[in-house]
CSV table of C-alpha atoms in Angstrom, one decimal:
chain,number,residue,atom,x,y,z
A,152,ARG,CA,99.3,96.4,111.6
A,153,ILE,CA,97.6,99.0,109.4
A,154,ALA,CA,94.3,98.3,107.6
A,155,THR,CA,95.5,99.3,104.1
A,156,THR,CA,92.0,99.5,102.5
A,157,ALA,CA,90.8,101.7,105.4
A,158,LEU,CA,93.9,103.9,105.0
A,159,ALA,CA,93.3,104.3,101.3
A,160,LEU,CA,89.7,105.2,101.9
A,161,LEU,CA,90.7,107.6,104.7
A,162,MET,CA,92.9,109.4,102.2
A,163,LEU,CA,90.1,109.5,99.7
A,164,SER,CA,87.7,110.9,102.3
A,165,THR,CA,90.3,113.6,103.0
A,166,LEU,CA,90.1,114.4,99.3
A,167,ALA,CA,86.4,115.1,99.6
A,168,GLN,CA,87.2,117.6,102.4
A,169,ALA,CA,90.0,119.1,100.3
A,170,GLY,CA,87.5,120.4,97.7
A,171,ASP,CA,87.7,117.7,95.1
A,172,ASN,CA,84.3,116.4,96.4
A,173,ILE,CA,85.3,112.8,95.7
A,174,ARG,CA,83.5,110.1,97.6
A,175,PRO,CA,83.5,106.4,96.8
A,176,ASP,CA,80.5,105.1,95.0
A,177,PRO,CA,78.4,102.4,96.8
A,178,GLY,CA,78.9,99.0,95.2
A,179,MET,CA,81.1,95.9,95.0
A,180,TRP,CA,84.8,96.9,95.4
A,181,VAL,CA,87.9,94.9,94.9
A,182,GLY,CA,91.1,96.0,96.7
A,183,VAL,CA,94.6,94.5,96.2
A,184,THR,CA,97.7,95.2,98.3
A,185,LYS,CA,101.1,94.2,97.0
A,186,LEU,CA,104.5,94.5,98.7
A,187,SER,CA,108.1,94.3,97.5
A,188,VAL,CA,111.6,94.8,98.9
A,189,ASP,CA,113.1,95.8,95.6
A,190,ARG,CA,110.3,97.2,93.4
A,191,THR,CA,110.8,94.3,91.0
A,192,ASN,CA,109.4,91.2,92.7
A,193,TRP,CA,105.9,91.9,94.0
A,194,ARG,CA,103.9,89.7,96.4
A,195,THR,CA,100.1,90.0,96.7
A,196,MET,CA,99.4,90.3,100.4
A,197,SER,CA,95.7,91.0,100.2
A,198,ASP,CA,93.1,90.6,97.4
A,199,LYS,CA,89.7,91.3,98.9
A,200,ARG,CA,86.2,91.9,97.5
A,201,GLY,CA,83.6,93.7,99.6
A,202,CYS,CA,80.3,95.5,99.4
A,203,LEU,CA,80.3,99.2,100.2
A,204,THR,CA,76.6,100.0,101.0
A,205,LYS,CA,75.1,103.4,100.6
A,206,GLU,CA,75.2,103.8,104.4
A,207,ASP,CA,78.8,102.7,104.5
A,208,ALA,CA,79.7,105.1,101.7
A,209,THR,CA,78.1,108.0,103.7
A,210,ASP,CA,79.9,107.1,107.0
A,211,TRP,CA,83.1,105.4,105.9
A,212,GLU,CA,85.4,108.3,106.9
A,213,SER,CA,84.7,107.9,110.6
A,214,ASN,CA,85.0,104.1,110.3
A,215,ALA,CA,88.3,104.4,108.5
A,216,ARG,CA,89.6,107.0,111.1
A,217,ARG,CA,88.8,104.5,113.9
A,218,GLN,CA,90.7,101.7,112.2
A,219,ILE,CA,93.7,104.0,111.5
A,220,ALA,CA,93.7,105.2,115.1
A,221,ALA,CA,93.5,101.6,116.3
A,222,ALA,CA,96.6,100.8,114.3
A,223,GLN,CA,98.3,103.8,116.0
A,224,CYS,CA,98.7,105.6,112.7
A,225,SER,CA,97.9,109.1,111.6
A,226,VAL,CA,98.1,111.1,108.3
A,227,GLN,CA,100.9,113.7,108.8
A,228,SER,CA,100.6,115.6,105.6
A,229,LEU,CA,98.4,115.3,102.5
A,230,THR,CA,98.5,117.1,99.2
A,231,VAL,CA,95.5,116.6,96.8
A,232,SER,CA,95.0,118.1,93.4
A,233,MET,CA,93.1,117.2,90.3
A,234,GLY,CA,92.9,113.4,90.9
A,235,LYS,CA,96.4,113.1,92.4
A,236,ILE,CA,97.4,112.4,96.0
A,237,SER,CA,100.7,112.5,97.9
A,238,GLY,CA,101.4,112.5,101.6
A,239,THR,CA,103.1,111.0,104.7
A,240,ILE,CA,101.6,108.6,107.3
A,241,SER,CA,103.2,107.9,110.7
A,242,CYS,CA,102.6,104.9,112.9
A,243,ALA,CA,103.5,105.1,116.6
A,244,ASN,CA,103.7,101.3,117.0
A,245,GLU,CA,106.8,99.3,118.0
A,246,ASN,CA,108.4,99.7,114.6
A,247,GLN,CA,107.8,103.4,114.2
A,248,VAL,CA,106.6,103.1,110.6
A,249,GLN,CA,106.8,106.1,108.2
A,250,MET,CA,105.0,105.8,104.9
A,251,LYS,CA,105.2,108.1,101.9
A,252,VAL,CA,102.3,107.7,99.5
A,253,ASP,CA,101.7,108.9,95.9
A,254,GLY,CA,98.9,108.0,93.6
A,255,ARG,CA,95.6,108.9,91.9
A,256,TYR,CA,92.0,108.5,92.7
A,257,ASP,CA,88.4,109.0,91.6
A,258,ASN,CA,85.0,107.9,92.9
A,259,ARG,CA,85.3,104.4,91.4
A,260,SER,CA,89.0,103.6,91.8
A,261,TYR,CA,92.3,104.4,93.5
A,262,ASP,CA,96.0,103.5,92.7
A,263,ILE,CA,98.4,104.4,95.5
A,264,ASP,CA,102.1,103.6,95.7
A,265,LEU,CA,103.9,103.7,99.0
A,266,VAL,CA,107.4,103.6,100.4
A,267,SER,CA,107.5,102.4,104.0
A,268,THR,CA,110.5,102.8,106.3
A,269,SER,CA,110.7,101.4,109.8
A,270,THR,CA,113.2,100.0,112.3
A,271,ILE,CA,112.8,96.5,113.8
A,272,MET,CA,114.6,95.1,116.7
A,273,MET,CA,116.3,91.8,116.1
A,274,PRO,CA,115.9,89.1,118.7
A,275,PRO,CA,118.7,88.7,121.2
A,276,ALA,CA,119.9,85.5,119.5
A,277,ALA,CA,120.4,87.6,116.3
A,278,GLY,CA,122.3,90.3,118.1
A,279,GLY,CA,119.5,92.4,119.5
A,280,GLN,CA,120.3,95.3,117.1
A,281,ALA,CA,117.9,97.8,115.5
A,282,VAL,CA,117.7,97.1,111.8
A,283,PRO,CA,116.2,99.6,109.2
A,284,VAL,CA,113.7,98.1,106.9
A,285,LYS,CA,112.3,99.6,103.6
A,286,LEU,CA,109.3,98.1,101.8
A,287,TYR,CA,107.4,99.2,98.7
A,288,GLY,CA,103.7,98.8,98.3
A,289,LYS,CA,100.9,99.2,95.8
A,290,TRP,CA,97.3,99.7,96.9
A,291,THR,CA,94.7,99.4,94.1
A,292,GLY,CA,91.0,99.4,94.4
A,293,ARG,CA,88.1,99.3,91.9
A,294,MET,CA,84.4,99.4,92.0
A,295,VAL,CA,83.4,96.3,90.0
A,296,GLY,CA,79.6,96.3,90.1
A,297,VAL,CA,76.6,96.3,92.4
A,298,CYS,CA,76.3,94.4,95.6
A,299,SER,CA,74.2,91.3,95.5
């Protein structure tokens, strides 16, 4: 399973390398992950608050890359321009997940939409067939203050 906050931060770190020079500000961040099967009924899967220290903000790209690699995922393509982001992420896990992302960012927030497609194998009792699955997601993050 992919660490969604790390993935979002990895994308933002790529932005810094792409010339936008955007890096997350150190401080208290809140990140929310929501999923839907129909883009109508959203379920909050994660709502976390965490401190990004100055040291973490300096070295968070390598930490995020390690987490992404541990999830067997990689960024396949990424387009970044004037606060907007779009790209494709692939995961070589048992479900062969492909994610298309589209969103916006700055040094104090990010809002990223995703469409995830994968194939899951049904258990033998359910026919043992491969079934395509599509999920929609929203990743949002905001710096909300200083760390205490």
